[in-house]
Amino acid sequence: MKLIFEKSQPGRQATTIPASDVPAVQASKAIPAHLLRDEVELPEVAEVDIVRHYTNLSRRNFGVDLGFYPLGSCTMKYNPKVNEEAAKLPGFTQQHPYAPAEWSQGSMQMMYELRQMLSEILGMKDFTLQPAAGAHGELTGVMMIKKYFDRLGQKRTKILIPDAAHGTNPASGALCGFQTVEVRSNAEGGVDLDHLRELMTEDVAGLMLTNPNTVGLFERNLEQVMEIVKSKGGIMYCDGANANAYIGTNRPGDLGFDVIQLNLHKTFSTPHGCGGPGSGPVGVSEKLVDFLPVPRVVKKGDAYEWEYDAPDSIGRVKAFYGNFNVMIKAYTYIRSLGAAGLKRASENAVLNANYIKEKLRDHYQLAFDRICMHEVVFSGEKQVKESGVHTADIAKRLLDYGVHPPTIYFPMIVPEAIMIEPNETESKETLDDFCEIMIKIAGEAKENPEMLHKAPLTMPVKRLDGVQAARQPDVCFSGGCC
Amino acid sequence: MDYVPHTPEDQKQMMKTVGISSIEELFADIPEKYRLKKLLDLPAPLTEQEVSGLMQSLSENNRLPTAMMLGAGAYHHFIPAIVGHLIGRSEFYTAYTPYQAEISQGILQAIYEYQTMIAHLTGTKVANASMYDGASAMAEAAVLACKTLQRKKIVVSKSVHPEYRQTIQTYAWSNGYEVVETGYQQDGTLDAAALKAAVDDQTAAVLVQSPNFFGIIEDIAAIESVVHAQGSLLVAGFTDATSLGLLKPAGEQGADMVVGEGQSFGNPLNFGGPYLGIFASNEKLMRKIPGRIVGATKDEDGTRGYVLTLQAREQHIRREKATSNICSNEALCMLAAAVYLVSLGKNLKTLAELNLNKAQYLKSKLLALPGWSEVFSGPTYNEFVVRTPNAHVVNEKLQAKGILGGYDLGRDYPDLKDCLVFCATEMLSRESIGAAIASLA
């Protein structure tokens, strides 16, 4: 498909700018010439060209609204449309962040109540809504841990992270100045307690634990893990990326976690928008409350105000108050479902994952054979051994059947990993169809491995040369018009 | 209401397949004492009609201005209708990060086009697919400079947005880096002499913003040699992104990284977010910068296609050695910006000139009021600072007329008490300016 630049024709335009209703000032009179730019070289296209261009691009894209999207760890559940409508209300979208608090009471009330509801749902003392995404929340959480030990006057330089963790965990720890130390997983996918005991010393700030972990299993030895970390004064950090597994059934705060980041764009149904915007609120236990970012919404009488005065706060992690418009969608979702609906969502997310596990267990090798939580991890090793077909081939073949592939090659502790997260919003028929396709592909792997190596066969492009893209990067169009 | 499609019969059959007789059995790994015995204490569930009414009434508890003279990092611009329509295509908004390139060519091509336009507008060689916002983009640029150069000092001009400086301070503190702030001169531009004195061979990055928080346009080329003489990296930000349509790109003036807030490109004010962190750099830093980058390549038939590239920089590959921890970004805001820029085309410059006109007019009218005076003499774009008899009273008078007035600098700059930063975009009519002046006279 042509680039928008290749559709440009000199003199064509899509917008006109209103004539000035105030006296015109020549830019060169107001601003020294050497600070002014030459012409702007942007595409010259008509409005219909733009609409067709992006509409056609959208047809080369795949979202939850088109079909099954079992991308593990990403919780690609259905994005309710009432949430989108609420987020488009002019009273929300047109408000300036520095409008006086008296003018922003509706927005501030929503934020205040969302914080309260998240605190109840996760069993935490309080939440900040400022971080813009999950990884940003992780960073904020780790910063608060750092500040906590600063205040105690303890120098702790390391943070422990299981080898099965998302890459953002070690990256967040490192971005916060910690030395990150990897804890091994045991044979059943949990934390290796002996290794943890060995590593957990008094220069360790804590453990960043994903629970349920990235192989979709609840940490069976959680109480011992807590005991080992806390006995040395460490903080328990919970990566809440997998919170869709347990809402309404148990609470990380009750389990003993001191910090948790959420991904509203996962558990609380806000759309992923091709990669963002997300929202990554962070909840804390009593001992970390003083370190939450500023400003915070507080309620005084019936009015909501901004509070900036928090001497122990880590400060800010971004401008303004967070991804407000995403919060509206999560708030709408929680108010729609209520306690019973949220619980039912998690229960069925777990049921769906276990259903897929049972339907596919004879055709793909299970990474761990026990009840899983909201996602199930298989290994493609069986196919590699039998016919030389790799997980990537299976994933690419799924594209031909109109299904978005699961997460692949993650977690890294499972060779040829296929990580399937089906979500509660998918029907039994959808799951049955998916399993049928997976079983068919397992058959194709035996009968026609060549075809799988070549898949996908029906997409606008075949497999793309990623090596070339990285060796000789072409990241900007150089063909003119821009 | 909820969104689970299972009928009781579906559930029964599925439980049978799984081999359980109650849903509880699925949670057997969770110690009994931690399992919730009762429902969470939350407001009762609502139907779609009820929740729509609730959200409508919450939104109406906000009061919107009839005219906006406030910017300070968030700008009120006209958004063409096609922006909302096109980013509202659910093939885009319900998709995830384009990990599977063949089924994601739409967004990948859109990112590639956006990168191209941003590189052009900023005078750089590469732009990423977005950061969280202008503040975190600038903070990450500073951290990247420290990590790349193995230095621990960051120099930032006080004329950079106060909330950006606070964000930089947070990121720097957590990494053990030192932040040194340098002042501004009487004309509102950064104090080049102070900056020169502050930059030494331990300085990783020098952070400036143009237009700066006071609306003043900086001469970036004039400080470039001071920064580079010490081997430091120059990071240039901007305030309102529409200024890129009129002002000389910082990349052409020697900035190594150009970062800033792209909200002005097609994204509503949204009470502060989600916004769009623009991040662009010179070619040398291409393999270091944070965030997703899309590259053009070919498939085996030679057909052009697009992939996420240079991923060896990123957390999912490099883990603790990654240059940043960023994963989710602001892709849909980026898409809005791309549609907006294509829609404006060369008219981005015309729009920027209109902003300049409006601001010059507003400035002249405000300065004609008795007791009001100019604070800085440097050149401005669509924001400027005026000293008022009493900032608080001025804003209250404007608010009484439904107008949002200027940003009160006294909050962050004790020496600028009663000084307000006013902003005028294409949305501010002559009539509104007249009404504002009448209320202040």
JSON list of C-alpha atoms in Angstrom, two decimals, chain B residues 53 108 134 144 169 176 291 359 378 418:
[
{"chain": "B", "resi": 53, "resn": "GLY", "atom": "CA", "xyz": [-26.61, 8.72, 33.22]},
{"chain": "B", "resi": 108, "resn": "LEU", "atom": "CA", "xyz": [2.97, -0.19, 11.59]},
{"chain": "B", "resi": 134, "resn": "GLY", "atom": "CA", "xyz": [6.42, 15.54, 27.31]},
{"chain": "B", "resi": 144, "resn": "LEU", "atom": "CA", "xyz": [19.60, 8.00, 28.54]},
{"chain": "B", "resi": 169, "resn": "GLN", "atom": "CA", "xyz": [14.14, 15.41, 39.52]},
{"chain": "B", "resi": 176, "resn": "GLY", "atom": "CA", "xyz": [21.54, 8.83, 41.92]},
{"chain": "B", "resi": 291, "resn": "GLY", "atom": "CA", "xyz": [10.38, 3.19, 22.88]},
{"chain": "B", "resi": 359, "resn": "ALA", "atom": "CA", "xyz": [-1.14, 36.05, 20.97]},
{"chain": "B", "resi": 378, "resn": "GLY", "atom": "CA", "xyz": [12.39, 38.04, 24.13]},
{"chain": "B", "resi": 418, "resn": "ASP", "atom": "CA", "xyz": [1.64, 38.35, 40.11]}
]
